[in-house]
Structures are given as C-alpha cells and as structure tokens.
Tab-separated table of C-alpha atoms and ligand atoms in Angstrom:
chain	number	residue	atom	x	y	z
A	933	MET	CA	22.764	-2.706	-19.677
A	934	LYS	CA	21.375	-5.637	-17.797
A	935	TYR	CA	17.653	-5.876	-16.962
A	936	LEU	CA	16.528	-3.320	-19.575
A	937	ASP	CA	15.066	-5.919	-21.909
A	938	GLU	CA	12.448	-6.745	-19.307
A	939	PHE	CA	10.892	-3.302	-19.540
A	940	SER	CA	7.630	-2.979	-21.438
A	941	ASP	CA	9.310	-0.392	-23.653
A	942	PRO	CA	13.070	-1.073	-23.508
A	943	ASP	CA	13.914	1.838	-25.837
A	944	LEU	CA	12.101	4.366	-23.706
A	945	ALA	CA	13.666	2.852	-20.582
A	946	ARG	CA	17.109	3.200	-22.162
A	947	ARG	CA	16.465	6.842	-23.051
A	948	LEU	CA	15.333	7.632	-19.499
A	949	VAL	CA	18.347	5.871	-17.994
A	950	ASP	CA	20.671	7.725	-20.389
A	951	GLN	CA	19.122	11.058	-19.447
A	952	ILE	CA	19.498	10.310	-15.737
A	953	HIS	CA	23.175	9.521	-16.324
A	954	ALA	CA	23.645	12.652	-18.424
A	955	VAL	CA	22.284	15.050	-15.811
A	956	THR	CA	23.870	13.461	-12.746
A	957	SER	CA	27.073	15.128	-11.565
A	958	ARG	CA	27.312	13.791	-8.010
A	959	PRO	CA	25.777	11.337	-5.528
A	960	TRP	CA	22.151	11.717	-4.458
A	961	ALA	CA	19.928	9.732	-2.114
A	962	MET	CA	16.206	9.635	-2.746
A	963	MET	CA	13.414	7.739	-1.074
A	964	GLU	CA	10.549	5.962	-2.791
A	965	VAL	CA	7.825	6.170	-0.182
A	966	CYS	CA	5.630	3.359	-1.409
A	967	GLY	CA	6.285	-0.357	-0.939
A	968	GLY	CA	4.779	-1.089	-4.364
A	969	GLN	CA	7.460	1.126	-5.859
A	970	THR	CA	10.114	-0.661	-3.783
A	971	HIS	CA	9.054	-3.967	-5.299
A	972	SER	CA	9.099	-2.546	-8.794
A	973	ILE	CA	12.581	-1.085	-8.234
A	974	ILE	CA	14.048	-4.331	-6.908
A	975	ARG	CA	12.213	-6.565	-9.378
A	976	HIS	CA	13.520	-4.583	-12.348
A	977	GLY	CA	16.924	-3.789	-10.907
A	978	ILE	CA	16.232	-0.073	-11.349
A	979	ASP	CA	18.627	0.800	-8.519
A	980	GLN	CA	21.384	-0.949	-10.481
A	981	LEU	CA	20.709	1.064	-13.620
A	982	LEU	CA	21.369	4.365	-11.858
A	983	PRO	CA	24.623	6.325	-11.963
A	984	GLU	CA	27.244	5.497	-9.359
A	985	GLY	CA	26.252	7.120	-6.072
A	986	VAL	CA	22.580	7.680	-6.866
A	987	GLU	CA	20.899	5.641	-4.184
A	988	MET	CA	17.280	4.573	-3.695
A	989	ILE	CA	16.302	4.473	-0.026
A	990	HIS	CA	13.226	2.353	0.653
A	991	GLY	CA	10.472	4.078	2.592
A	992	PRO	CA	7.797	3.115	5.098
A	993	GLY	CA	4.970	2.941	2.565
A	994	CYS	CA	3.585	-0.479	3.363
A	995	PRO	CA	0.526	-0.359	5.622
A	996	VAL	CA	0.804	-4.044	6.438
A	997	CYS	CA	4.386	-3.509	7.633
A	998	VAL	CA	3.686	-0.480	9.800
A	999	THR	CA	0.550	-1.773	11.526
A	1000	PRO	CA	1.570	-1.780	15.201
A	1001	LEU	CA	2.191	-5.091	16.900
A	1002	GLU	CA	-0.402	-4.211	19.504
A	1003	THR	CA	-3.041	-3.850	16.783
A	1004	ILE	CA	-2.040	-7.193	15.233
A	1005	ASP	CA	-2.409	-8.770	18.665
A	1006	LYS	CA	-5.829	-7.143	19.046
A	1007	ALA	CA	-6.820	-8.583	15.661
A	1008	LEU	CA	-5.673	-12.034	16.752
A	1009	ALA	CA	-7.565	-11.769	20.046
A	1010	ILE	CA	-10.763	-10.723	18.277
A	1011	ALA	CA	-10.419	-13.344	15.528
A	1012	ALA	CA	-10.007	-16.099	18.128
A	1013	GLN	CA	-13.312	-15.292	19.827
A	1014	PRO	CA	-16.180	-17.672	19.185
A	1015	GLY	CA	-18.953	-16.235	17.028
A	1016	VAL	CA	-16.642	-13.797	15.268
A	1017	ILE	CA	-16.000	-13.762	11.543
A	1018	PHE	CA	-12.761	-11.870	11.060
A	1019	CYS	CA	-12.222	-10.446	7.566
A	1020	SER	CA	-8.937	-9.109	6.259
A	1021	PHE	CA	-6.919	-8.442	3.148
A	1022	GLY	CA	-4.759	-11.476	2.343
A	1023	ASP	CA	-1.507	-9.655	3.106
A	1024	MET	CA	-2.263	-9.597	6.824
A	1025	LEU	CA	-2.553	-13.374	7.205
A	1026	ARG	CA	1.048	-14.151	8.004
A	1027	VAL	CA	2.105	-10.936	9.702
A	1028	PRO	CA	3.563	-12.071	13.003
A	1029	GLY	CA	1.879	-10.920	16.197
A	1030	SER	CA	3.457	-11.503	19.586
A	1031	GLY	CA	2.543	-15.186	19.515
A	1032	GLN	CA	1.029	-16.270	16.233
A	1033	ASP	CA	-0.617	-14.923	13.080
A	1034	LEU	CA	-4.109	-14.873	11.534
A	1035	PHE	CA	-3.248	-17.885	9.407
A	1036	GLY	CA	-2.594	-19.799	12.637
A	1037	ILE	CA	-5.929	-18.678	14.119
A	1038	LYS	CA	-7.641	-19.957	10.984
A	1039	SER	CA	-5.794	-23.290	11.153
A	1040	ALA	CA	-6.878	-23.607	14.778
A	1041	GLY	CA	-10.524	-23.319	13.724
A	1042	GLY	CA	-11.111	-19.567	13.818
A	1043	ASP	CA	-13.366	-18.074	11.168
A	1044	VAL	CA	-10.854	-15.866	9.352
A	1045	ARG	CA	-11.799	-14.836	5.832
A	1046	VAL	CA	-9.832	-13.072	3.145
A	1047	VAL	CA	-11.805	-10.512	1.196
A	1048	TYR	CA	-10.965	-8.552	-1.928
A	1049	SER	CA	-12.929	-5.492	-0.857
A	1050	PRO	CA	-14.192	-4.261	2.527
A	1051	LEU	CA	-17.694	-4.274	0.984
A	1052	ASP	CA	-17.390	-8.071	0.840
A	1053	ALA	CA	-17.049	-8.065	4.633
A	1054	LEU	CA	-20.229	-6.005	4.894
A	1055	THR	CA	-22.014	-8.522	2.662
A	1056	ILE	CA	-20.838	-11.328	4.956
A	1057	ALA	CA	-22.192	-9.403	7.947
A	1058	ARG	CA	-25.603	-9.094	6.292
A	1059	GLN	CA	-25.590	-12.817	5.497
A	1060	HIS	CA	-24.776	-13.708	9.114
A	1061	PRO	CA	-26.823	-11.430	11.365
A	1062	ASP	CA	-26.193	-13.757	14.316
A	1063	ARG	CA	-22.396	-13.349	14.125
A	1064	GLN	CA	-20.076	-10.403	14.738
A	1065	VAL	CA	-18.174	-9.531	11.578
A	1066	VAL	CA	-14.988	-7.510	11.996
A	1067	PHE	CA	-12.945	-6.048	9.154
A	1068	PHE	CA	-9.267	-5.236	9.619
A	1069	GLY	CA	-9.182	-1.683	8.249
A	1070	ILE	CA	-5.591	-0.913	7.385
A	1071	GLY	CA	-4.099	1.144	4.580
A	1072	PHE	CA	-2.887	4.545	3.482
A	1073	GLU	CA	-4.996	7.282	1.937
A	1074	THR	CA	-5.596	5.070	-1.107
A	1075	THR	CA	-7.393	2.392	0.897
A	1076	ALA	CA	-9.130	4.549	3.489
A	1077	PRO	CA	-11.946	5.720	1.150
A	1078	ALA	CA	-13.022	2.102	0.629
A	1079	ASN	CA	-13.156	1.443	4.343
A	1080	ALA	CA	-14.888	4.769	4.973
A	1081	MET	CA	-17.600	3.956	2.443
A	1082	THR	CA	-18.105	0.524	4.009
A	1083	VAL	CA	-18.688	1.966	7.479
A	1084	TYR	CA	-20.940	4.649	5.983
A	1085	GLN	CA	-22.972	1.920	4.266
A	1086	ALA	CA	-23.120	-0.211	7.412
A	1087	ARG	CA	-24.591	2.735	9.289
A	1088	ARG	CA	-26.997	3.669	6.514
A	1089	LEU	CA	-28.242	0.093	6.113
A	1090	GLY	CA	-28.411	-0.477	9.854
A	1091	VAL	CA	-25.973	-3.390	9.882
A	1092	ARG	CA	-25.256	-3.637	13.599
A	1093	ASN	CA	-23.059	-6.737	13.605
A	1094	PHE	CA	-20.270	-5.131	11.561
A	1095	SER	CA	-17.282	-3.278	12.964
A	1096	LEU	CA	-13.890	-2.030	11.857
A	1097	LEU	CA	-10.531	-2.542	13.538
A	1098	VAL	CA	-8.950	0.675	12.326
A	1099	SER	CA	-5.268	1.231	11.713
A	1100	HIS	CA	-5.077	3.821	8.964
A	1101	VAL	CA	-1.852	5.706	8.349
A	1102	LEU	CA	-1.122	8.915	6.453
A	1103	VAL	CA	1.821	9.637	4.179
A	1104	PRO	CA	2.616	13.373	4.603
A	1105	PRO	CA	3.229	13.213	8.395
A	1106	ALA	CA	5.527	10.239	7.776
A	1107	ILE	CA	7.530	12.280	5.256
A	1108	ALA	CA	7.868	15.014	7.872
A	1109	ALA	CA	8.961	12.496	10.521
A	1110	ILE	CA	11.603	11.058	8.195
A	1111	MET	CA	12.981	14.524	7.436
A	1112	GLU	CA	13.029	15.409	11.153
A	1113	SER	CA	15.181	12.391	12.032
A	1114	PRO	CA	18.790	13.336	12.823
A	1115	ARG	CA	19.935	10.302	10.813
A	1116	CYS	CA	17.958	11.283	7.722
A	1117	ARG	CA	19.869	11.068	4.454
A	1118	VAL	CA	16.938	11.590	2.107
A	1119	GLN	CA	17.408	14.412	-0.424
A	1120	ALA	CA	14.319	13.835	-2.571
A	1121	PHE	CA	11.079	11.871	-2.430
A	1122	LEU	CA	9.167	9.863	-4.985
A	1123	ALA	CA	5.660	10.263	-3.570
A	1124	ALA	CA	3.168	7.393	-3.835
A	1125	GLY	CA	1.010	7.930	-6.913
A	1126	HIS	CA	-2.261	6.398	-5.827
A	1127	VAL	CA	-2.232	8.139	-2.466
A	1128	CYS	CA	-2.243	11.320	-4.557
A	1129	SER	CA	-4.986	9.956	-6.846
A	1130	VAL	CA	-7.180	10.295	-3.770
A	1131	MET	CA	-5.636	13.203	-1.844
A	1132	GLY	CA	-4.245	15.289	-4.677
A	1133	THR	CA	-0.959	17.139	-4.300
A	1134	ALA	CA	-1.913	20.064	-2.034
A	1135	GLU	CA	-0.309	18.632	1.098
A	1136	TYR	CA	3.135	18.410	-0.468
A	1137	PRO	CA	4.292	21.974	-1.332
A	1138	PRO	CA	4.559	22.977	2.363
A	1139	LEU	CA	6.721	19.891	3.002
A	1140	ALA	CA	8.918	20.554	-0.036
A	1141	GLN	CA	9.373	24.149	1.172
A	1142	ARG	CA	9.984	23.443	4.830
A	1143	TYR	CA	12.519	20.654	4.260
A	1144	GLU	CA	13.871	21.982	0.966
A	1145	VAL	CA	13.301	18.597	-0.610
A	1146	PRO	CA	12.007	17.850	-4.120
A	1147	ILE	CA	8.870	15.693	-4.123
A	1148	VAL	CA	7.911	13.983	-7.378
A	1149	VAL	CA	4.549	12.196	-7.524
A	1150	THR	CA	5.372	8.875	-9.181
A	1151	GLY	CA	3.533	5.798	-10.470
A	1152	PHE	CA	4.389	2.159	-9.879
A	1153	GLU	CA	5.425	0.753	-13.184
A	1154	PRO	CA	9.119	0.612	-14.002
A	1155	LEU	CA	8.966	3.373	-16.618
A	1156	ASP	CA	7.005	5.601	-14.236
A	1157	ILE	CA	9.669	5.147	-11.593
A	1158	LEU	CA	12.493	5.954	-14.002
A	1159	GLU	CA	10.624	9.105	-15.015
A	1160	GLY	CA	10.141	10.053	-11.345
A	1161	ILE	CA	13.854	9.565	-10.671
A	1162	ARG	CA	14.733	11.594	-13.767
A	1163	GLN	CA	12.628	14.551	-12.613
A	1164	ALA	CA	13.973	14.307	-9.058
A	1165	VAL	CA	17.603	14.259	-10.196
A	1166	ILE	CA	17.065	17.247	-12.496
A	1167	GLN	CA	15.619	19.197	-9.559
A	1168	LEU	CA	18.450	18.152	-7.245
A	1169	GLU	CA	21.111	19.084	-9.786
A	1170	SER	CA	19.589	22.523	-10.293
A	1171	GLY	CA	19.037	23.174	-6.591
A	1172	ARG	CA	15.255	23.259	-6.827
A	1173	HIS	CA	12.808	21.738	-4.365
A	1174	GLU	CA	9.365	21.673	-5.891
A	1175	VAL	CA	6.430	19.346	-6.159
A	1176	GLN	CA	6.161	17.762	-9.597
A	1177	ASN	CA	3.529	15.387	-10.885
A	1178	ALA	CA	5.158	12.644	-12.974
A	1179	TYR	CA	1.963	10.557	-12.924
A	1180	PRO	CA	-0.646	12.925	-14.408
A	1181	ARG	CA	-2.652	10.149	-16.050
A	1182	ALA	CA	-3.779	8.988	-12.594
A	1183	VAL	CA	-3.250	12.029	-10.375
A	1184	ARG	CA	-5.188	15.294	-10.568
A	1185	ASP	CA	-3.960	18.121	-8.386
A	1186	ASP	CA	-7.236	18.220	-6.487
A	1187	GLY	CA	-7.303	14.417	-6.076
A	1188	ASN	CA	-10.693	12.792	-5.744
A	1189	PRO	CA	-13.047	15.260	-4.024
A	1190	ALA	CA	-15.857	12.720	-3.510
A	1191	ALA	CA	-13.505	10.331	-1.719
A	1192	MET	CA	-12.023	13.137	0.361
A	1193	ALA	CA	-15.474	14.285	1.474
A	1194	MET	CA	-16.307	10.769	2.652
A	1195	LEU	CA	-12.976	10.498	4.478
A	1196	ARG	CA	-13.636	13.744	6.327
A	1197	ASP	CA	-17.055	12.506	7.375
A	1198	VAL	CA	-16.082	9.052	8.608
A	1199	PHE	CA	-12.573	9.590	9.979
A	1200	GLU	CA	-10.681	12.100	12.073
A	1201	VAL	CA	-6.936	12.595	12.396
A	1202	THR	CA	-5.230	10.946	15.344
A	1203	ASP	CA	-1.705	10.204	16.526
A	1204	ARG	CA	-0.655	6.769	15.320
A	1205	THR	CA	2.093	4.386	16.342
A	1206	TRP	CA	3.944	2.846	13.399
A	1207	ARG	CA	5.396	-0.600	13.895
A	1208	GLY	CA	9.150	-0.376	14.318
A	1209	ILE	CA	9.113	3.416	14.052
A	1210	GLY	CA	7.054	4.665	16.970
A	1211	MET	CA	4.453	7.365	17.363
A	1212	ILE	CA	4.132	9.940	14.603
A	1213	PRO	CA	1.869	12.850	15.556
A	1214	GLY	CA	-1.243	13.273	13.418
A	1215	SER	CA	-0.258	10.348	11.200
A	1216	GLY	CA	-3.403	8.251	11.356
A	1217	TRP	CA	-7.159	8.188	11.073
A	1218	ARG	CA	-9.671	6.803	13.519
A	1219	LEU	CA	-13.456	6.681	13.266
A	1220	SER	CA	-15.046	10.049	13.916
A	1221	GLU	CA	-17.538	10.553	16.730
A	1222	ARG	CA	-20.528	9.774	14.501
A	1223	TYR	CA	-19.150	6.368	13.569
A	1224	ARG	CA	-17.421	5.462	16.826
A	1225	ASP	CA	-19.926	2.688	17.583
A	1226	PHE	CA	-18.486	0.774	14.604
A	1227	ASP	CA	-15.071	0.665	16.286
A	1228	ALA	CA	-14.129	-2.974	16.962
A	1229	GLU	CA	-11.801	-1.902	19.774
A	1230	LEU	CA	-14.781	-0.570	21.680
A	1231	ARG	CA	-16.995	-3.538	20.874
A	1232	PHE	CA	-14.521	-6.188	22.012
A	1233	ASP	CA	-12.460	-6.122	25.158
A	1234	VAL	CA	-8.914	-6.200	23.829
A	1235	THR	CA	-7.135	-4.127	26.428
A	1236	GLY	CA	-4.243	-5.327	28.539
A	1237	LEU	CA	-2.624	-7.504	25.876
A	1238	HIS	CA	1.034	-8.204	26.420
A	1239	THR	CA	3.081	-7.605	23.277
A	1240	SER	CA	6.529	-8.955	22.597
A	1241	GLU	CA	8.525	-8.044	19.524
A	1242	SER	CA	11.322	-10.152	18.041
A	1243	SER	CA	14.611	-8.854	19.416
A	1244	LEU	CA	16.385	-9.723	16.161
A	1245	CYS	CA	14.104	-7.884	13.752
A	1246	ARG	CA	15.321	-4.495	12.603
A	1247	SER	CA	12.386	-3.666	10.365
A	1248	GLY	CA	11.973	-0.300	12.090
A	1249	GLU	CA	15.292	0.798	10.630
A	1250	VAL	CA	14.418	-0.787	7.284
A	1251	LEU	CA	11.151	1.160	7.216
A	1252	GLN	CA	12.917	4.433	7.920
A	1253	GLY	CA	15.472	3.832	5.197
A	1254	LEU	CA	18.301	3.541	7.724
A	1255	LEU	CA	19.121	-0.068	6.895
A	1256	LYS	CA	18.833	-2.204	3.774
A	1257	PRO	CA	17.082	-5.542	4.395
A	1258	ASN	CA	20.186	-7.559	3.532
A	1259	GLU	CA	22.099	-5.644	6.188
A	1260	CYS	CA	19.883	-7.211	8.853
A	1261	ALA	CA	21.776	-10.140	10.406
A	1262	ALA	CA	18.635	-12.295	10.461
A	1263	PHE	CA	17.844	-11.784	6.746
A	1264	GLY	CA	17.647	-15.122	4.962
A	1265	ARG	CA	18.784	-16.945	8.099
A	1266	GLN	CA	16.404	-16.796	11.062
A	1267	CYS	CA	14.043	-14.682	8.957
A	1268	THR	CA	12.520	-15.978	5.713
A	1269	PRO	CA	9.037	-15.760	4.176
A	1270	ARG	CA	8.314	-19.123	5.750
A	1271	ASN	CA	9.423	-17.982	9.205
A	1272	PRO	CA	9.111	-14.217	9.125
A	1273	LEU	CA	10.296	-12.255	12.131
A	1274	GLY	CA	8.844	-9.003	10.849
A	1275	ALA	CA	5.966	-7.883	8.671
A	1276	THR	CA	8.406	-6.520	6.101
A	1277	MET	CA	9.304	-10.124	5.226
A	1278	VAL	CA	5.708	-11.219	4.528
A	1279	SER	CA	3.826	-8.316	3.065
A	1280	SER	CA	3.691	-8.247	-0.713
A	1281	GLU	CA	4.884	-4.640	-0.418
A	1282	GLY	CA	7.517	-5.307	2.242
A	1283	ALA	CA	11.122	-4.356	1.530
A	1284	CYS	CA	12.584	-7.502	3.116
A	1285	ALA	CA	10.217	-9.639	1.046
A	1286	ALA	CA	11.320	-7.821	-2.112
A	1287	TYR	CA	14.991	-8.434	-1.384
A	1288	TYR	CA	14.299	-12.054	-0.563
A	1289	ALA	CA	12.210	-12.693	-3.671
A	1290	TYR	CA	14.411	-11.026	-6.242
A	1291	ARG	CA	17.939	-11.232	-4.873
A	1292	ARG	CA	17.848	-14.396	-2.955
A	1293	LEU	CA	21.082	-15.791	-4.384
A	1294	ASP	CA	23.507	-12.962	-3.868
A	1295	LEU	CA	22.184	-11.890	-0.503
A	1296	VAL	CA	21.374	-14.989	1.524
A	1297	GLN	CA	25.060	-15.716	1.807
A	1298	ILE	CA	26.159	-12.440	3.450
B	412	MET	CA	-3.204	-5.253	-1.390
B	413	CYS	CA	-1.798	-1.790	-1.935
B	414	LEU	CA	-1.911	-1.999	-5.685
B	415	ALA	CA	-4.443	-0.268	-7.866
B	416	VAL	CA	-5.305	-1.931	-11.156
B	417	PRO	CA	-6.966	-0.404	-14.222
B	418	GLY	CA	-10.103	-2.028	-15.527
B	419	ARG	CA	-12.896	-1.437	-18.033
B	420	VAL	CA	-16.431	-0.758	-16.855
B	421	LEU	CA	-18.719	-3.380	-18.424
B	422	SER	CA	-22.039	-2.467	-16.852
B	423	ILE	CA	-23.340	-0.150	-14.167
B	424	THR	CA	-26.047	-0.945	-11.625
B	425	GLU	CA	-27.563	0.507	-8.481
B	426	VAL	CA	-27.168	-1.720	-5.399
B	427	ASP	CA	-28.594	-0.586	-2.038
B	428	GLY	CA	-28.420	3.031	-3.146
B	429	THR	CA	-24.799	2.737	-4.279
B	430	THR	CA	-23.437	2.859	-7.825
B	431	MET	CA	-21.721	-0.443	-8.560
B	432	ALA	CA	-20.181	-1.788	-11.753
B	433	GLU	CA	-18.904	-4.977	-13.226
B	434	VAL	CA	-15.316	-4.259	-14.189
B	435	ASP	CA	-13.036	-6.315	-16.412
B	436	PHE	CA	-9.352	-6.552	-15.499
B	437	GLY	CA	-7.790	-8.262	-18.480
B	438	GLY	CA	-10.195	-11.187	-18.195
B	439	VAL	CA	-10.874	-11.217	-14.447
B	440	ARG	CA	-14.244	-9.678	-13.576
B	441	LYS	CA	-15.045	-8.045	-10.256
B	442	ASP	CA	-17.815	-5.980	-8.697
B	443	VAL	CA	-16.510	-2.486	-8.131
B	444	CYS	CA	-17.967	0.516	-6.327
B	445	LEU	CA	-18.189	3.596	-8.580
B	446	GLN	CA	-19.396	5.975	-5.900
B	447	TYR	CA	-16.161	8.016	-5.992
B	448	VAL	CA	-16.124	8.434	-9.793
B	449	PRO	CA	-19.799	9.237	-10.329
B	450	ASP	CA	-19.573	10.430	-13.939
B	451	VAL	CA	-17.918	7.330	-15.429
B	452	ALA	CA	-19.821	5.595	-18.228
B	453	THR	CA	-19.881	2.019	-19.500
B	454	GLY	CA	-16.845	1.270	-21.645
B	455	GLU	CA	-14.569	3.722	-19.836
B	456	TYR	CA	-11.510	2.764	-17.796
B	457	VAL	CA	-10.979	3.337	-14.093
B	458	ILE	CA	-8.203	2.658	-11.575
B	459	VAL	CA	-9.502	0.255	-8.966
B	460	HIS	CA	-8.154	-0.308	-5.478
B	461	VAL	CA	-9.709	-2.876	-3.083
B	462	GLY	CA	-12.971	-2.849	-5.015
B	463	PHE	CA	-13.295	0.927	-5.365
B	464	ALA	CA	-12.639	3.031	-8.443
B	465	ILE	CA	-10.486	5.967	-7.311
B	466	GLN	CA	-9.812	7.723	-10.652
B	467	ARG	CA	-10.612	7.401	-14.330
B	468	LEU	CA	-7.877	6.557	-16.796
B	469	ASP	CA	-7.520	6.878	-20.563
B	470	GLU	CA	-7.820	3.661	-22.533
B	471	ALA	CA	-4.284	3.574	-23.946
B	472	SER	CA	-2.649	3.954	-20.511
B	473	ALA	CA	-4.982	1.392	-19.019
B	474	GLN	CA	-4.235	-1.202	-21.722
B	475	GLN	CA	-0.525	-0.670	-21.366
B	476	THR	CA	-0.606	-1.042	-17.593
B	477	LEU	CA	-2.759	-4.160	-17.798
B	478	ALA	CA	-0.328	-5.719	-20.266
B	479	THR	CA	2.605	-4.972	-17.957
B	480	PHE	CA	0.797	-6.347	-14.894
B	481	GLU	CA	-0.231	-9.461	-16.792
B	482	ARG	CA	3.346	-10.072	-17.882
B	483	LEU	CA	4.695	-9.619	-14.352
B	484	GLY	CA	2.090	-11.918	-12.810
B	485	ILE	CA	0.725	-9.032	-10.753
B	486	LEU	CA	-2.900	-9.644	-11.755
B	487	GLN	CA	-2.663	-13.178	-10.406
B	488	GLU	CA	-1.153	-11.866	-7.157
B	489	GLU	CA	-3.859	-9.245	-6.766
B	490	PHE	CA	-6.883	-11.390	-7.560
B	491	GLY	CA	-5.625	-14.802	-6.480
B	492	ASP	CA	-6.739	-16.474	-3.263
B	493	GLY	CA	-5.091	-15.092	-0.114
B	494	PHE	CA	-5.105	-18.383	1.751
B	495	THR	CA	-3.461	-20.251	-1.086
B	496	ARG	CA	-0.764	-17.623	-1.161
B	497	ALA	CA	-0.230	-17.736	2.608
B	498	ALA	CA	-0.108	-21.532	2.526
B	499	GLU	CA	2.439	-21.436	-0.281
B	500	GLN	CA	4.460	-18.985	1.747
B	501	THR	CA	4.611	-21.284	4.749
B	502	GLY	CA	6.248	-23.854	2.507
B	503	ALA	CA	8.126	-21.329	0.427
B	504	ASP	CA	11.626	-22.560	1.129
B	505	ARG	CA	10.927	-25.965	2.500
C	460	SF4	S1	15.003	-9.469	7.385
C	460	SF4	FE1	13.419	-10.190	8.821
C	460	SF4	S2	14.300	-9.818	10.825
C	460	SF4	FE2	15.480	-8.554	9.395
C	460	SF4	S3	14.424	-6.581	9.359
C	460	SF4	FE3	13.535	-7.791	7.704
C	460	SF4	S4	11.716	-8.745	8.640
C	460	SF4	FE4	13.015	-8.036	10.357
C-alpha cells in the first residue's frame, strides 16, 4: 500500500485501513469540513487508501478562503490609509482582493504586519498610541475566542486606537447549508476537531437528526482522520446517523465553557456572506452592541467599494465540495500559488493549494 | 493559521490582569494566554491556537503530535515568518 510508511505509526494506519476496507460494502461520499484535514488527507494520500467508491469531498472549512471579497477589499482600503498599522495572520497576505493583496500594499509602503496572536496586535496598539491599529479578525469558532479576548482586553485597558475588522464564520450553519443544497452528495461529515474543542458537540445532534447524516468529530493528524473515516463508514453501513467523538483527547462534550462565555459577551450571531458560496443565514459573528465601537468598519469609511471577482475562478464550487480543484480549468495554468486567482490557491488550508503542493505532477497536465 | 499545536507550559505569570504563560512547542517558545484554561499548572500540556490555549492535553498525546508536526514541517509553517512565506510564494514556480 503506497504512502503508509509515512504515517507516524504505519502498523496502526494499516489496521485502520484494513478495517475500513472490511466494513465497506458500497460507495460512500463523506466531507471533511476542515481545510487542515483536507491538507492532511492530500498530503498523506488518505483518499487513495480508501476502498473503491469511498470518496472524500473537501469542505468549506478554511476561514481565509471564505472571507468575502468585499471584506478583503475593505482590509486593503484600510491598510492603505496613512497612519494605519494593519495586522493580520500571515495566511491573508496573498489572498487576492479585487485589485491587489495585502502583500502588495506592504510592498507599496503600507504598514502591514503579520502577527502570531491577536494579542500581539493589541501590544502594537499600546506601543503606538498615535496610530490606528487594525486587526483582521477572521476564523472559525476555534479562532474567535482569541479575537474576543483581545477586544475585551482593549476595552478593559482603554486602548482606543485598536479595532477589529471582523469576518468570523461558524461551522454548524455551513453544514446545514451544504445539506440543503440540491446538488449535495455528502452522506457523512468529519467535523473539525478544534472547533469542537471550543464549542463542544451539542450543536451537532440536531443536524445529524434533521439531515440523517453521521457526524464524527475528527482530529487533524493522519491517524485521527483514518479513525474518523472508520467510524463514519461503520455508521453508514449500519444505517445510523449519530454524533461520535473520535477526538476525545482534545474535545470534551461541553467544549470550553470559559471561551464560550467570552464569545457570547463579545460577539453576536449575524448573517454572513461566504466567498464563492453566498449568504448563509446565522453563519457568522459580529461585535455585540457593547463592543461595537471597536468595529473597524465603523471607524473607517470603507463603503461603496467596487468588487470584481475573477471570472475563471470556481472556488465557490470547490468550497462546497461540488468540484475538485484539478477539475477547475485554470488550475495549474492561469492559477498557481504565484498568481492565485482565488483564496483557495494561497491559504495554507486551501484545497487548491493542497492539490497544487502535493499532486503537482499528475494534475498540472490535465 | 487554523492549526492548533500542543505545547508544554514552562511558567505562568499575570500580565495586565490576564493569566499568561511561556509555552514550549518542541523547542520554539511563545507567550500564550491561559485565560480559557484557568486550572492548568506548570509542566502540563495545552493545545494552543493563535496564542491561546483552548484545551489541556495529556503528555503522551502531546508528544506524539509534536513529533508528527515536526516531521511534517508543520511547526516551521506555523511559527515561521509570514512575509518570508508570502515572498517565497510569489516566486514559488518561477
Ligand atoms: S484552481 Fe485557482 S482558479 Fe481554480 S478554483 Fe482553485 S483558486 Fe480558483
């Protein structure tokens, strides 16, 4: 079996793969929600170890990829203003806006800084009281507690020159939207482990019931993913649709109550547009009333921007699992990591980037 | 950016009313906020995402994960410099 030797425990990997083969009697399609899992699957060739007909569909779980173009353009407009220090996670640097990207703003003299943690941006704000410091607050439920705490701290410490450009997205409404799509082929989900480390598993049983779909909470390492697939296939084969936790070492059923309390204080649920997908009701967070004055969109005038999306890029379909990256006509031709047409080609969790990095040879020549 | 990495708490301090820690990720040390895992003690392992511990983790699992991430170059990706990476990307297939 090719690839197996690269697993940290090849014997265990072999046993899991054998068990998946033993229980599978017919084709199944399951979606890994998280982009980190997508990378792990492609990097280790996990999809190629599965029985004939068992297909992994890549999900929308990359916050960099789903940040709406309009929000990227707002970030670029804010970052280009004199006196602004614009802080972001490194993944956002080369995500294409309508015209350019943050890396370009930096090259043109803008003060764009990459931080490891949003608290670093707050520190920068305290060091530069004469400048406006804006942090690009993206991420799923895993990241939101960090950004929430940073805004909470800014308010508590009276740091007035700090604000957040918020584009938080939530996983469960996205799962519902995927299942509601008439083109949906997904029969089971591997849910993103670290989202559940924060939020717990309580939101999933209603989804599993309503859509009659097994949901297995799964980690990111190759063995975790094989175990998640194994549990999902066993459920599918026996006609069950339950929520299972295949990542108990990092996920408690009640999640992280302290983080959830902070989230409820700082954020409130809002409708959110996902890049390439469109509006999903109740799928995002924005700053709650008490923290609204830390909203960068209100502090800077960024209305009336004209967005223009690449007409070639089909990342919306990639993000919904309707198209594999290598089925996009621009993949490896007009669109490469050097000249990305969509965020999915640049983000370290993007599906197109994963296909490009690990299967360059067999796929560039479609 | 989406990854969460296990690390060992080396020391705990109070900064501006917030519990912070120095955490070791297989050799790389970072300041991490412990506010969401208030009962963690020095020497224990936590899962850290963008500078915040989000859960505790047992030592054996943490060591195993760190070894895997090290081998796959993921630690370098996570803690390396974003601009260097972006610059490399612009010349990725030149
Ligand atoms: S390969 Fe490029 S153009 Fe095609 S969907 Fe992916 S990001 Fe868009």
